[in-house]
Coordinates of C-alpha atoms in Angstrom, one line a residue:
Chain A
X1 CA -64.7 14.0 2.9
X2 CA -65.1 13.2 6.7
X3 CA -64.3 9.6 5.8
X4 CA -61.1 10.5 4.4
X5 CA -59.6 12.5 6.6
X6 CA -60.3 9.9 9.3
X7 CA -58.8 7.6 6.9
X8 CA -55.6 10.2 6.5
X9 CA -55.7 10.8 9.9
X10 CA -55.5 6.8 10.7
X11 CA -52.7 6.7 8.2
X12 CA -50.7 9.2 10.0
X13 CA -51.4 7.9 13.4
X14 CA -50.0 4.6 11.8
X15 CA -47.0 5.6 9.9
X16 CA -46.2 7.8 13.5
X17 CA -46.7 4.7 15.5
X18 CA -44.8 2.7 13.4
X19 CA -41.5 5.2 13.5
X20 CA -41.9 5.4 16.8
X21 CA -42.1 1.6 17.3
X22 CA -40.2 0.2 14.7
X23 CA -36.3 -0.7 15.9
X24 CA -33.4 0.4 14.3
X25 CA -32.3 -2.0 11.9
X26 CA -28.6 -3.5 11.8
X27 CA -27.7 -5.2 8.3
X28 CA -25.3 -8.2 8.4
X29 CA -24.2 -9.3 4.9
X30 CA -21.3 -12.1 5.0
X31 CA -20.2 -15.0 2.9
X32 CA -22.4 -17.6 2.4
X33 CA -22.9 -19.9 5.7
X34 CA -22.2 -23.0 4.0
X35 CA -18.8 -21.7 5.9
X36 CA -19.4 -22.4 9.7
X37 CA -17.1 -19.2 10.1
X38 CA -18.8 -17.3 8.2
X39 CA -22.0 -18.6 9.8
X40 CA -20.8 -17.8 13.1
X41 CA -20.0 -14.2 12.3
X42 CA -23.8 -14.2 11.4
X43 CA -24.8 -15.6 14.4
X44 CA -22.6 -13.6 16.5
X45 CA -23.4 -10.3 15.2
X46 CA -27.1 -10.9 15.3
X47 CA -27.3 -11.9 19.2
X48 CA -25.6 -9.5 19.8
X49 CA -27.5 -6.6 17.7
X50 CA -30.9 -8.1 19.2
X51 CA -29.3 -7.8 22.9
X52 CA -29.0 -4.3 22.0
X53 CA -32.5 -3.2 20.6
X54 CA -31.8 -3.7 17.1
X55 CA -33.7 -4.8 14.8
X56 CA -31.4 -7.3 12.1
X57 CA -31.9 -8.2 8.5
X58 CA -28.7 -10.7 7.5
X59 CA -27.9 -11.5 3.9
X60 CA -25.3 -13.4 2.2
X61 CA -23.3 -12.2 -1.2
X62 CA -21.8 -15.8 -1.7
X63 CA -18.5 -14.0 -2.9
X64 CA -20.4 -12.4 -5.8
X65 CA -19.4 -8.5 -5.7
X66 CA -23.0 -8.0 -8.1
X67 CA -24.6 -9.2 -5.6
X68 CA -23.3 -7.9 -2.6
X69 CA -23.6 -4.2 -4.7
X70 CA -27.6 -5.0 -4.6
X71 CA -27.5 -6.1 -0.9
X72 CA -26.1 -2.9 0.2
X73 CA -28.7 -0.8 -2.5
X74 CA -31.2 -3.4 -0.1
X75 CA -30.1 -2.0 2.8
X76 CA -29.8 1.8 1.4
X77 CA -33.4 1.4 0.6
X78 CA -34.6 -0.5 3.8
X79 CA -33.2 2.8 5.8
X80 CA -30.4 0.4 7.7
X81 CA -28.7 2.7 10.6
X82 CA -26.0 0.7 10.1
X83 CA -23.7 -2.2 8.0
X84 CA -22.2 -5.1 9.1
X85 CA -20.0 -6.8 6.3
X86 CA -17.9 -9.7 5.8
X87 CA -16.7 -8.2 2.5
X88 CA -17.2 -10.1 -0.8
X89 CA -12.9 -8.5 -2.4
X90 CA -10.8 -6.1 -0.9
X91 CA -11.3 -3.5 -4.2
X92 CA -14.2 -4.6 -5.3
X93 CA -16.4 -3.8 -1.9
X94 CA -14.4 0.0 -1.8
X95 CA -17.7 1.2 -4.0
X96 CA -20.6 -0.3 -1.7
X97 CA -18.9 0.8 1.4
X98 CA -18.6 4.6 0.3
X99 CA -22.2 4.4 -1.3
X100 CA -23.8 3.4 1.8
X101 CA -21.6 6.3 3.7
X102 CA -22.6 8.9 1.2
X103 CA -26.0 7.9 1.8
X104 CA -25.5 8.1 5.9
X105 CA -25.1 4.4 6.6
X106 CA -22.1 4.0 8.7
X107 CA -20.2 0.0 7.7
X108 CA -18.5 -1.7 10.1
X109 CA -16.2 -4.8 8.5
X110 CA -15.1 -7.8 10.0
X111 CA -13.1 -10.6 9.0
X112 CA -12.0 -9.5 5.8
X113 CA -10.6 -5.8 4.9
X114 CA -11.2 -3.3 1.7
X115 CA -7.8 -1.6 0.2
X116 CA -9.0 1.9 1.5
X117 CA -9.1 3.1 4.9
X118 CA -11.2 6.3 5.9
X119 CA -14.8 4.9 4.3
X120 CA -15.7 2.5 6.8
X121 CA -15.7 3.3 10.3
X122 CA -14.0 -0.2 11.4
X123 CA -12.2 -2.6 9.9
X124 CA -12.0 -5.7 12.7
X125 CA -9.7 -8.2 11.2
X126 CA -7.5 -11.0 12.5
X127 CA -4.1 -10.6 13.0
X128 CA -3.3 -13.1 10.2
X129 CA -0.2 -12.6 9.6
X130 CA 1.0 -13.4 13.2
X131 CA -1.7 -16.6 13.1
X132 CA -0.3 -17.7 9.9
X133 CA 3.2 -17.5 11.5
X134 CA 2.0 -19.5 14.7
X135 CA 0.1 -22.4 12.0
X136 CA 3.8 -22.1 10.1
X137 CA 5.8 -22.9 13.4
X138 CA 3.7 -25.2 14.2
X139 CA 4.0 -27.0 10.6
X140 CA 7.3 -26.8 10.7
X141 CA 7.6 -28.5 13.9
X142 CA 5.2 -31.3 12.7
X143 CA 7.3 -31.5 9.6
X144 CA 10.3 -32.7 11.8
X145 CA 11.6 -29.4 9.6
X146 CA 12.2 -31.8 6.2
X147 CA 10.1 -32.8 3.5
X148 CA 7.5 -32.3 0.3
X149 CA 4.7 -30.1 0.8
X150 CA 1.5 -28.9 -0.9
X151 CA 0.0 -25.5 -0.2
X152 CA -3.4 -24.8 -0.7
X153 CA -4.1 -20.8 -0.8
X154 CA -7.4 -19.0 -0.4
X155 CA -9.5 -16.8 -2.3
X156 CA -7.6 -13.9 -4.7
X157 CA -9.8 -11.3 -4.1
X158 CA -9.2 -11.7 -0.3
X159 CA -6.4 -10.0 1.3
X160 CA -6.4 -12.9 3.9
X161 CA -5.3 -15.1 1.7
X162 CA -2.2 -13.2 0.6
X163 CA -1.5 -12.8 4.0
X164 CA -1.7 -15.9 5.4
X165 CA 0.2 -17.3 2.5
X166 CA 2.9 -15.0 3.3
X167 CA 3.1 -15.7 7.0
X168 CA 3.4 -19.5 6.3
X169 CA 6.4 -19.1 3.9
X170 CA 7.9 -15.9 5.9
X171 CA 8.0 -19.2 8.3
X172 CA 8.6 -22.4 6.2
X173 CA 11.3 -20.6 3.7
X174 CA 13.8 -20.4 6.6
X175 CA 14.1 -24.4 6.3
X176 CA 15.8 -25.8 3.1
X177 CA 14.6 -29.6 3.5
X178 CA 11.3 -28.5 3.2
X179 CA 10.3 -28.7 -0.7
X180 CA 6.7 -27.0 -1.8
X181 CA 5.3 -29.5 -4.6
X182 CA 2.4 -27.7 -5.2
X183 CA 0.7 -24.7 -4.4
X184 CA -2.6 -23.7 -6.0
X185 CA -6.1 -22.1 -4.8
X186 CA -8.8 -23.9 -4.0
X187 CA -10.5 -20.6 -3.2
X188 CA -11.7 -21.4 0.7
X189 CA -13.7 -24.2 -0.6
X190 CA -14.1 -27.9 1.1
X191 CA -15.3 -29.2 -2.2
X192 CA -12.4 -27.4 -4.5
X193 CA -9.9 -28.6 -1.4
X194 CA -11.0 -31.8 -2.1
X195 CA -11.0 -31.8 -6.0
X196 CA -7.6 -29.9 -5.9
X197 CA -5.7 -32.3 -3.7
X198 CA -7.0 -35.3 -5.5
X199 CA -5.4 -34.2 -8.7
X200 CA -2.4 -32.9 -6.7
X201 CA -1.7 -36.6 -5.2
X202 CA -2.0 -37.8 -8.6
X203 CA 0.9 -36.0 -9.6
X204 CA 2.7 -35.9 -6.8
X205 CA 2.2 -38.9 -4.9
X206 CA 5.1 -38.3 -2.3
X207 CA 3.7 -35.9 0.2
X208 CA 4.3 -35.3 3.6
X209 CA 2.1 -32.3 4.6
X210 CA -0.4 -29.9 3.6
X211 CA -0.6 -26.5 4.6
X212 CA -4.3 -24.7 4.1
X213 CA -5.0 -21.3 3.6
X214 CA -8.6 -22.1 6.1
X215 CA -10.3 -25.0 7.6
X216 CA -12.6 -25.8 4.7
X217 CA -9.7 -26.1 2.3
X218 CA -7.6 -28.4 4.8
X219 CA -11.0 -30.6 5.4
X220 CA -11.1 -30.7 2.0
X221 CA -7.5 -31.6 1.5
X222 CA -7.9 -34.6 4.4
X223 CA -11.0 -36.6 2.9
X224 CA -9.1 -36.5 -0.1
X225 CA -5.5 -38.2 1.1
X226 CA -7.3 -40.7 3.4
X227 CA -9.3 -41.6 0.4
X228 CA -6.0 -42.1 -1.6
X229 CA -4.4 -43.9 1.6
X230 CA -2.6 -41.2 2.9
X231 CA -4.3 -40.6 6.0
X232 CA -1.4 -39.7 8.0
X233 CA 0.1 -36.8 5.8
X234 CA 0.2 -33.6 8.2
X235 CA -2.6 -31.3 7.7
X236 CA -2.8 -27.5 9.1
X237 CA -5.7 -25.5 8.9
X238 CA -6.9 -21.7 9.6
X239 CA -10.0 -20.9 11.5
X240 CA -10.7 -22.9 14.3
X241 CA -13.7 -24.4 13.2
X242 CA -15.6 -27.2 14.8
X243 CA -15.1 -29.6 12.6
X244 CA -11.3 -29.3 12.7
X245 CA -11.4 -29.6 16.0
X246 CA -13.2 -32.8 15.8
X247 CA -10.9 -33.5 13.4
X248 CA -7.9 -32.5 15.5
X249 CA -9.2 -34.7 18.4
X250 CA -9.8 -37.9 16.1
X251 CA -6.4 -37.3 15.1
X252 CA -6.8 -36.3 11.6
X253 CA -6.0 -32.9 11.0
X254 CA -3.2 -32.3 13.7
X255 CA -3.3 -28.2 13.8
X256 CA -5.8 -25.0 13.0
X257 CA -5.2 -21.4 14.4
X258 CA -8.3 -19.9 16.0
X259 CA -9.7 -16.8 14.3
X260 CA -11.8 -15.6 17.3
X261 CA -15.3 -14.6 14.7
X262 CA -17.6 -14.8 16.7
X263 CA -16.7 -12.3 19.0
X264 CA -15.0 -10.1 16.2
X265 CA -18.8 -9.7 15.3
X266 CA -19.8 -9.0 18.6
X267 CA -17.1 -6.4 18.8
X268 CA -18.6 -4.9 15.0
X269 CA -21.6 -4.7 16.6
X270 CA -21.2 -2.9 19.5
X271 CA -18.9 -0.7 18.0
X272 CA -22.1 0.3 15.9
X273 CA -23.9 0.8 18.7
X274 CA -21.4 3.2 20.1
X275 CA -20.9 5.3 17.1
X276 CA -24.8 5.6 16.5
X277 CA -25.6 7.0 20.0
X278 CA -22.2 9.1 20.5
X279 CA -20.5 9.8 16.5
X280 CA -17.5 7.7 17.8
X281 CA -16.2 4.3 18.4
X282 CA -13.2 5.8 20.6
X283 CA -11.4 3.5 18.8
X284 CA -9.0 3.8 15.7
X285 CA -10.4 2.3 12.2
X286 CA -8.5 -0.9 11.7
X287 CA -8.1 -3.6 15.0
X288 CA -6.2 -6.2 14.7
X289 CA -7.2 -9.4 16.8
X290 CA -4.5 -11.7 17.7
X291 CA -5.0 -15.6 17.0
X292 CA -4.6 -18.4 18.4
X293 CA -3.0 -22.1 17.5
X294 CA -4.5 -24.6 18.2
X295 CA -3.7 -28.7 18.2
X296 CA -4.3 -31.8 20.1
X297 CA -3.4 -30.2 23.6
X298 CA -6.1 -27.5 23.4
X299 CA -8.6 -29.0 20.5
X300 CA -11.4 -30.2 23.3
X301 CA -11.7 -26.0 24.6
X302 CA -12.8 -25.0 21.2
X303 CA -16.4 -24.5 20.8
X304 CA -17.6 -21.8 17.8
X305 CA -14.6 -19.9 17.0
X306 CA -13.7 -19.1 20.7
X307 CA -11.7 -21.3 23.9
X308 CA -14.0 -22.0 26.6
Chain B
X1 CA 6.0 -5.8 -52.1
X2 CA 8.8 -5.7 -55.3
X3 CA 11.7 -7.2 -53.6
X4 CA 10.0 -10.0 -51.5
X5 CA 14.5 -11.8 -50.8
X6 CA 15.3 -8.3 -49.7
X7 CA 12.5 -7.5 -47.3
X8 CA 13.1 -11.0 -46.2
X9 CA 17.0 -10.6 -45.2
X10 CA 16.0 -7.5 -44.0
X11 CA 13.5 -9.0 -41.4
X12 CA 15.4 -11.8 -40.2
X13 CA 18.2 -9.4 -39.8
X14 CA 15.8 -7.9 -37.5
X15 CA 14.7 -10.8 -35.9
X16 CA 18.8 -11.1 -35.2
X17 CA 19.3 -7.8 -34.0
X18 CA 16.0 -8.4 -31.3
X19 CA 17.4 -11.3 -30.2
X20 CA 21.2 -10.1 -29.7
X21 CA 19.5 -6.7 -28.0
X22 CA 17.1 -9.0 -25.6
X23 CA 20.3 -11.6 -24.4
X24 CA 22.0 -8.2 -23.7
X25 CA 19.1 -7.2 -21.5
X26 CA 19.3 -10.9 -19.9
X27 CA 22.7 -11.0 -19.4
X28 CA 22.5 -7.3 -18.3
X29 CA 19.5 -8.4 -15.6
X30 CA 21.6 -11.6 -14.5
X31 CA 24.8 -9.9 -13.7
X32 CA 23.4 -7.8 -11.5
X33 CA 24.3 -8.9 -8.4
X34 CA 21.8 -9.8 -5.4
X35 CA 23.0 -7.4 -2.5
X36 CA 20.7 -8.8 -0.3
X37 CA 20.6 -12.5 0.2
X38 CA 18.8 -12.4 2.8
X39 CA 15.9 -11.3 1.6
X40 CA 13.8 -14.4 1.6
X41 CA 11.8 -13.3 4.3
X42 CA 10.7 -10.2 3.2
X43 CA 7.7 -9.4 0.6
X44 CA 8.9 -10.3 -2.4
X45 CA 11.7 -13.3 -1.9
X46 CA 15.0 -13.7 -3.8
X47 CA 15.5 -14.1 -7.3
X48 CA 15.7 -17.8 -7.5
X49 CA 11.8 -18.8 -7.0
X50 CA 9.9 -15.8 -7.2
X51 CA 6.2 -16.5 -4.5
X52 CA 3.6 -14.7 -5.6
X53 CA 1.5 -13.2 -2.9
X54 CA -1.7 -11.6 -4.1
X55 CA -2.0 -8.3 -2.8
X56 CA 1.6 -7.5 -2.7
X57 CA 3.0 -4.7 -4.7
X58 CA 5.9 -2.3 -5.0
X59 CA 4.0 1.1 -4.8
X60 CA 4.7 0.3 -0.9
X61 CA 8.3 0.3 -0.1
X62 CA 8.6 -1.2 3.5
X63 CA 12.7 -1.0 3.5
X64 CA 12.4 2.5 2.5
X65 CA 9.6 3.3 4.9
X66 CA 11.6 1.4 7.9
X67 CA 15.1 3.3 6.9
X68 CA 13.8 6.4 6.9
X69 CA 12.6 7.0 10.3
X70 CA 15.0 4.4 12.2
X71 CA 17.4 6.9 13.0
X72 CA 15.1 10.2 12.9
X73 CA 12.4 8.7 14.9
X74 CA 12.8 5.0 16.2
X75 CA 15.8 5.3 18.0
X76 CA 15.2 8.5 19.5
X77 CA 12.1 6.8 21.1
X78 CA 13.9 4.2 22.2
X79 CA 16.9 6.4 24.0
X80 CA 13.9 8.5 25.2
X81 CA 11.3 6.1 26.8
X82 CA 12.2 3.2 27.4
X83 CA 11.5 1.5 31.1
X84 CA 14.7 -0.2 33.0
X85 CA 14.0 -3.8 33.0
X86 CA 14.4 -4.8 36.2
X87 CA 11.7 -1.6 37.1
X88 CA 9.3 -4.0 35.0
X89 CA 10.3 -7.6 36.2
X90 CA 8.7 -7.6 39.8
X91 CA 5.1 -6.7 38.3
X92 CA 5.8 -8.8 34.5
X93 CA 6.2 -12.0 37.4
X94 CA 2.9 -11.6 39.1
X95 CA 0.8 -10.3 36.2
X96 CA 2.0 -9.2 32.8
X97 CA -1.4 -7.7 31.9
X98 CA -0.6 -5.2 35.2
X99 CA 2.6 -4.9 34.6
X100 CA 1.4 -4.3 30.7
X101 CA -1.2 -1.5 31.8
X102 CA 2.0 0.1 33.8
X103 CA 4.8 0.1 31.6
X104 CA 3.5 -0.7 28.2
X105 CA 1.8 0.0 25.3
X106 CA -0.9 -1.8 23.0
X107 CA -3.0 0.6 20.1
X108 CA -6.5 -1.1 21.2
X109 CA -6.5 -3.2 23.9
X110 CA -9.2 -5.9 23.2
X111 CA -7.2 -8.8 21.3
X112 CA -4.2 -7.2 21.6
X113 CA -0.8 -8.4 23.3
X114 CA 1.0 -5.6 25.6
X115 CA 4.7 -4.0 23.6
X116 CA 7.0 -2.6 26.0
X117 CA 10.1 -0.5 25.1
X118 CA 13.1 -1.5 27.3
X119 CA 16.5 -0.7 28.1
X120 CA 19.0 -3.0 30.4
X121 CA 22.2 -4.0 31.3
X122 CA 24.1 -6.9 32.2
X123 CA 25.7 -10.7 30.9
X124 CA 25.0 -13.1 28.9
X125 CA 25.1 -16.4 30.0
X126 CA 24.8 -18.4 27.2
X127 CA 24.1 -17.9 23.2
X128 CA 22.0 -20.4 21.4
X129 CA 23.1 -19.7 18.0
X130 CA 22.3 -23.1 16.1
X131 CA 18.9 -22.0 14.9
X132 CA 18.8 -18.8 12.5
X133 CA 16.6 -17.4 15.1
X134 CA 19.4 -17.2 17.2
X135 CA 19.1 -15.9 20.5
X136 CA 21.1 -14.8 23.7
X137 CA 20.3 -15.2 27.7
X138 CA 21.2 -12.7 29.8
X139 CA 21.2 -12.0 33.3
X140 CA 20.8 -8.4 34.1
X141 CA 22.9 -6.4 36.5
X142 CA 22.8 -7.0 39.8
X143 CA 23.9 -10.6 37.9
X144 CA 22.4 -13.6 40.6
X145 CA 23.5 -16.3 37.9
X146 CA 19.9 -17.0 36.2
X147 CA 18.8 -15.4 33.1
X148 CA 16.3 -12.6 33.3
X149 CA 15.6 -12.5 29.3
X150 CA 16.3 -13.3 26.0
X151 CA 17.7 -11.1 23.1
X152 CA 16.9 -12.1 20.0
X153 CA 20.4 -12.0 17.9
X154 CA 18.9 -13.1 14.0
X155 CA 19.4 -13.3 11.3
X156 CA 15.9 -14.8 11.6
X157 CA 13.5 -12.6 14.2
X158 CA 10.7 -13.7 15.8
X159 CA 7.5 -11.6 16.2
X160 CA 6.8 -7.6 15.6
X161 CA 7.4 -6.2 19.0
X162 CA 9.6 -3.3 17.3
X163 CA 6.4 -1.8 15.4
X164 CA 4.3 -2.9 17.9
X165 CA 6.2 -0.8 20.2
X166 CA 6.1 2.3 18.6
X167 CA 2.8 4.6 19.2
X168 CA 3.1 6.7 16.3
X169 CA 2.7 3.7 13.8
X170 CA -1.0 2.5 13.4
X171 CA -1.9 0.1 11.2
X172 CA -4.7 2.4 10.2
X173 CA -1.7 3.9 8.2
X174 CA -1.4 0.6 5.9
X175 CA -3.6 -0.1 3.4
X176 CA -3.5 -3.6 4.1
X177 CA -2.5 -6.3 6.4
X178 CA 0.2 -7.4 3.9
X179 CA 2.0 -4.1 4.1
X180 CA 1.4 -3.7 7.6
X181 CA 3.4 -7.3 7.9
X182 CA 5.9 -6.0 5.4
X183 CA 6.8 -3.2 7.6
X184 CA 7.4 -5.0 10.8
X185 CA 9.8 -7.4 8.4
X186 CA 11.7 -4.1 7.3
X187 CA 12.1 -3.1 10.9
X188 CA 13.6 -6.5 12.2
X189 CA 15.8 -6.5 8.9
X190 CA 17.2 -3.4 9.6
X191 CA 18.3 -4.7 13.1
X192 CA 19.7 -7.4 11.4
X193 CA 21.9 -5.1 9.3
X194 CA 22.7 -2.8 11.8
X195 CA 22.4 -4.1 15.6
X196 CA 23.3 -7.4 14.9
X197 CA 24.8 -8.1 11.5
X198 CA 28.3 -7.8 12.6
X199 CA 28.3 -9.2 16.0
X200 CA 30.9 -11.8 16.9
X201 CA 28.4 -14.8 17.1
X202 CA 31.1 -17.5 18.3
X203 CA 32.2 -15.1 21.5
X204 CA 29.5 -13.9 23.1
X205 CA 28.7 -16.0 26.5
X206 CA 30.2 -14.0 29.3
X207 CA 30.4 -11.0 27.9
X208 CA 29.0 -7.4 29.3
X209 CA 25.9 -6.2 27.1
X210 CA 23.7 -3.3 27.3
X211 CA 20.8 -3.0 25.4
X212 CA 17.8 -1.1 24.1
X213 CA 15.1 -2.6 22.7
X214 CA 11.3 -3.8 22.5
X215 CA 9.1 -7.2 23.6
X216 CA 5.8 -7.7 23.0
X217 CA 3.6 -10.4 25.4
X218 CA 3.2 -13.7 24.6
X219 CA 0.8 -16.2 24.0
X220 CA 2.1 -19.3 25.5
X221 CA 4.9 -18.3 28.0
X222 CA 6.4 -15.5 30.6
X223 CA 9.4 -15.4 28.5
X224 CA 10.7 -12.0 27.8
X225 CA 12.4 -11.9 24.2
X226 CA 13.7 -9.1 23.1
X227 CA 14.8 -7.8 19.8
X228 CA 17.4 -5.0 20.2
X229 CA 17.4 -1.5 18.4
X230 CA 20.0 -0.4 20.0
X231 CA 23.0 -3.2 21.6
X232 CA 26.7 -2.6 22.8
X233 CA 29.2 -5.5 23.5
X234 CA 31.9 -5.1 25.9

């Protein structure tokens, strides 16, 4: 009897002790990090949840709306104070989001938005529609205003995709000698931007440019025309990633428009932070953050989704 | 199942009537004519090559939206508060973000250009109307001979410094980015049909103008571009 109530006792001293050490934990569930944007949103959001005191737990749904429902039922059951998501479809995450706030667990989104407003707290997006308008100028331009052109598009269930889609053709529609040839989804994927465009060249072999949806889709895209020969095509982008930069500077890819992630994570974040210790971000729901373009004059200040 | 001929004549008599009743419907859709060519820019474009934009739908009615408060509410703000230019220029030349925190507004200020309502007078000193994103340069009252700003004339418009501008639209409102984007696209057509559409584009250079109207920072230069709600030519 004495035995176990020291043991009880123990227990309780531990289970105290352990609530009143234990950190408040931050959940960060994104896209898979195969994508070095997404991967960067990641890294961003962790640094900057660890700089403040959080605990972090970050989880990938690879665009699979199952599985990013069990990641948030993970992070309803782990007692998370609060959600960082790069969504997995604008309709499809509406039901996550509100579970985890019926269960107290504020989200915060970034990147990519849901079709409902009033569930999360903050909805930190890019301001696509203006950077797809700066990429479109800036194809334009490259275009010399005249020619055939392929469009890849991104992902269906993403809103960003139908934005940036529109912002390019808000842009490019306004020049007659510019022809579209093709236009198809390669769903924001190197590989399917690869696959995609060799079957595109096949059938049409007289291309002038390409204009990507995101920077995995237009490295896809450019392996695949210098492989057929046609390494001097125009190729756009949308991200700002590394590699197009690299890209950009060996004179490949000639333009990308920089989605600043990283810090749109560190913005998530700290908005968490803020609500959590005062009910309020001070801030309304959805934040748009301007973009920037970027091509050979400004390629070698890119470094992980943000100028130096 | 008697009278197999019968029932036969009877459907392809059917089968005829379908077919007349579905050209009419064709030919009824087709005659209808496009009353606004123009429309290529907007959400949905014309009717000769229809883009489909995931996300977009007609439950949101940007036109609609934009038309009904341009006269009870945009223009009002305009007439209302709006800053002189020339109050803005001296602090816009040695720091536009001061001059921004001054005179302009911005919904959230992290990652977010400054909007600034304006209202000026003065000449224009040349039109550059070769591009469909035609514009004007003007040189405001007192007039020294070099060009203070440009006003955007159309048909195309360049950026969304009309929405941008006004402080009781947040995109919070929007459901999504794409209406958001549709909205500003309403706004700058209506200043196409209204402000601009029937200016005399040919005859413009050094004529009197005054003007009301909104700019939003940008990215790359100084340049103040401004699309016009309100615009009078002498």
């Amino acid at each position: 009897m004495k035995k176990l109530s020291i043991a009880s006792l123990a227990l309780i001293f531990f289970l105290t002790a352990s609530m009143v050490y234990a950190k408040d934990l931050i959940v960060v569930i994104t896209p898979s990090h195969d994508n070095p944007f997404f991967k960067s949103e990641a890294v961003g959001a962790e640094a900057k949840a660890k700089e403040l005191g959080y605990d972090v737990l970050s989880l990938v749904h690879d665009d699979d709306a199952n599985k990013q429902n069990e990641l948030f039922d993970t992070a309803i059951a782990r007692g998370a104070k609060a959600i960082i998501l790069d969504n997995a479809g604008a309709d499809a995450s509406i039901a996550p989001v509100e579970r985890a706030k019926n269960a107290g667990i504020p989200s915060f989104l970034i990147d990519r938005e849901i079709n409902k407003n009033g569930l999360a707290v903050s909805q930190i997006v890019s301001n696509n529609y203006q950077g797809a308008k700066l990429g479109g100028e800036e194809f334009v331009k490259l275009m010399g205003e005249k020619g055939n052109y392929v469009e890849l598009v991104g992902k269906e269930s993403d809103t960003n995709a139908g934005i940036r889609s529109q912002g390019y053709h808000d842009v490019i529609d306004q020049y007659p000698d510019l022809k579209i040839v093709a236009r198809q989804s390669a769903n924001w994927s190197q590989t399917e931007g690869f696959e995609k465009m060799e079957s595109i060249i096949q059938a049409n072999p007289d291309i002038q440019g390409v204009i990507c949806g995101n920077d995995t889709m237009a490295m896809g895209a450019m392996a695949a025309l210098k492989a057929a020969g046609k390494g001097k095509v125009i190729v756009v982008g949308f991200d700002g990633s590394n590699d197009v930069r690299d890209s950009i500077l060996a004179g490949d890819i000639k333009a990308t428009v920089l989605q600043p992630a990283y810090r749109i994570a560190q913005m998530a974040v700290e908005q968490a932070d803020k609500y959590l210790k005062t009910g309020s971000t001070g801030l309304p729901e959805k934040q748009l953050m301007d973009c920037v373009l970027i091509n050979d004059r400004n390629a070698a200040k890119l470094e992980t989704f943000a100028l130096k | 199942m008697l009278n197999t001929s019968t029932t036969g004549s009877r459907f392809i008599a059917r089968i005829f009537l379908t077919l007349c009743l579905f050209f009419l419907v064709i030919n009824a859709c087709t005659i209808v004519p496009d009353d606004d060519t123009q429309n290529g820019s907007q959400g949905k474009s014309g009717e000769k090559e229809k883009l489909d934009i995931y996300f977009v739908s007609d439950d949101f009615k940007p036109d609609e939206y934009a038309r009904n408060i341009w006269k009870s509410k945009v223009v009002p703000l305009f007439m209302e508060k709006s800053t002189p230019l020339e109050q803005i220029l001296p602090d816009w030349h040695q720091n536009s973000a001061e001059a921004g925190r001054k005179f302009g507004y911005r919904e959230k200020a992290e990652g977010s250009p400054w909007n600034f309502r304006v209202r000026g007078k003065g000449i224009i000193l040349a039109a550059h109307t070769t591009s469909r994103a035609s514009t004007v340069d003007i040189d405001l009252f007192p007039a020294d001979g070099t060009p203070d700003l440009v006003l955007q004339i159309g048909p195309v418009f360049k950026d969304s410094a009309i929405r941008d501008s006004l402080d009781f639209i947040s995109f919070t409102d929007f459901t999504n980015q794409l209406e958001f984007a549709r909205l500003s696209n309403a706004f700058n057509k209506v200043v196409r049909q209204d402000v601009t559409g029937n200016l005399d584009r040919e005859n413009l250079k050094g004529r009197q103008v005054s003007f009301w109207g909104a700019f939003t920072q940008l990215q790359d230069s100084d340049q103040i571009r401004v699309t016009p709600v309100v615009l009078t030519i002498e």
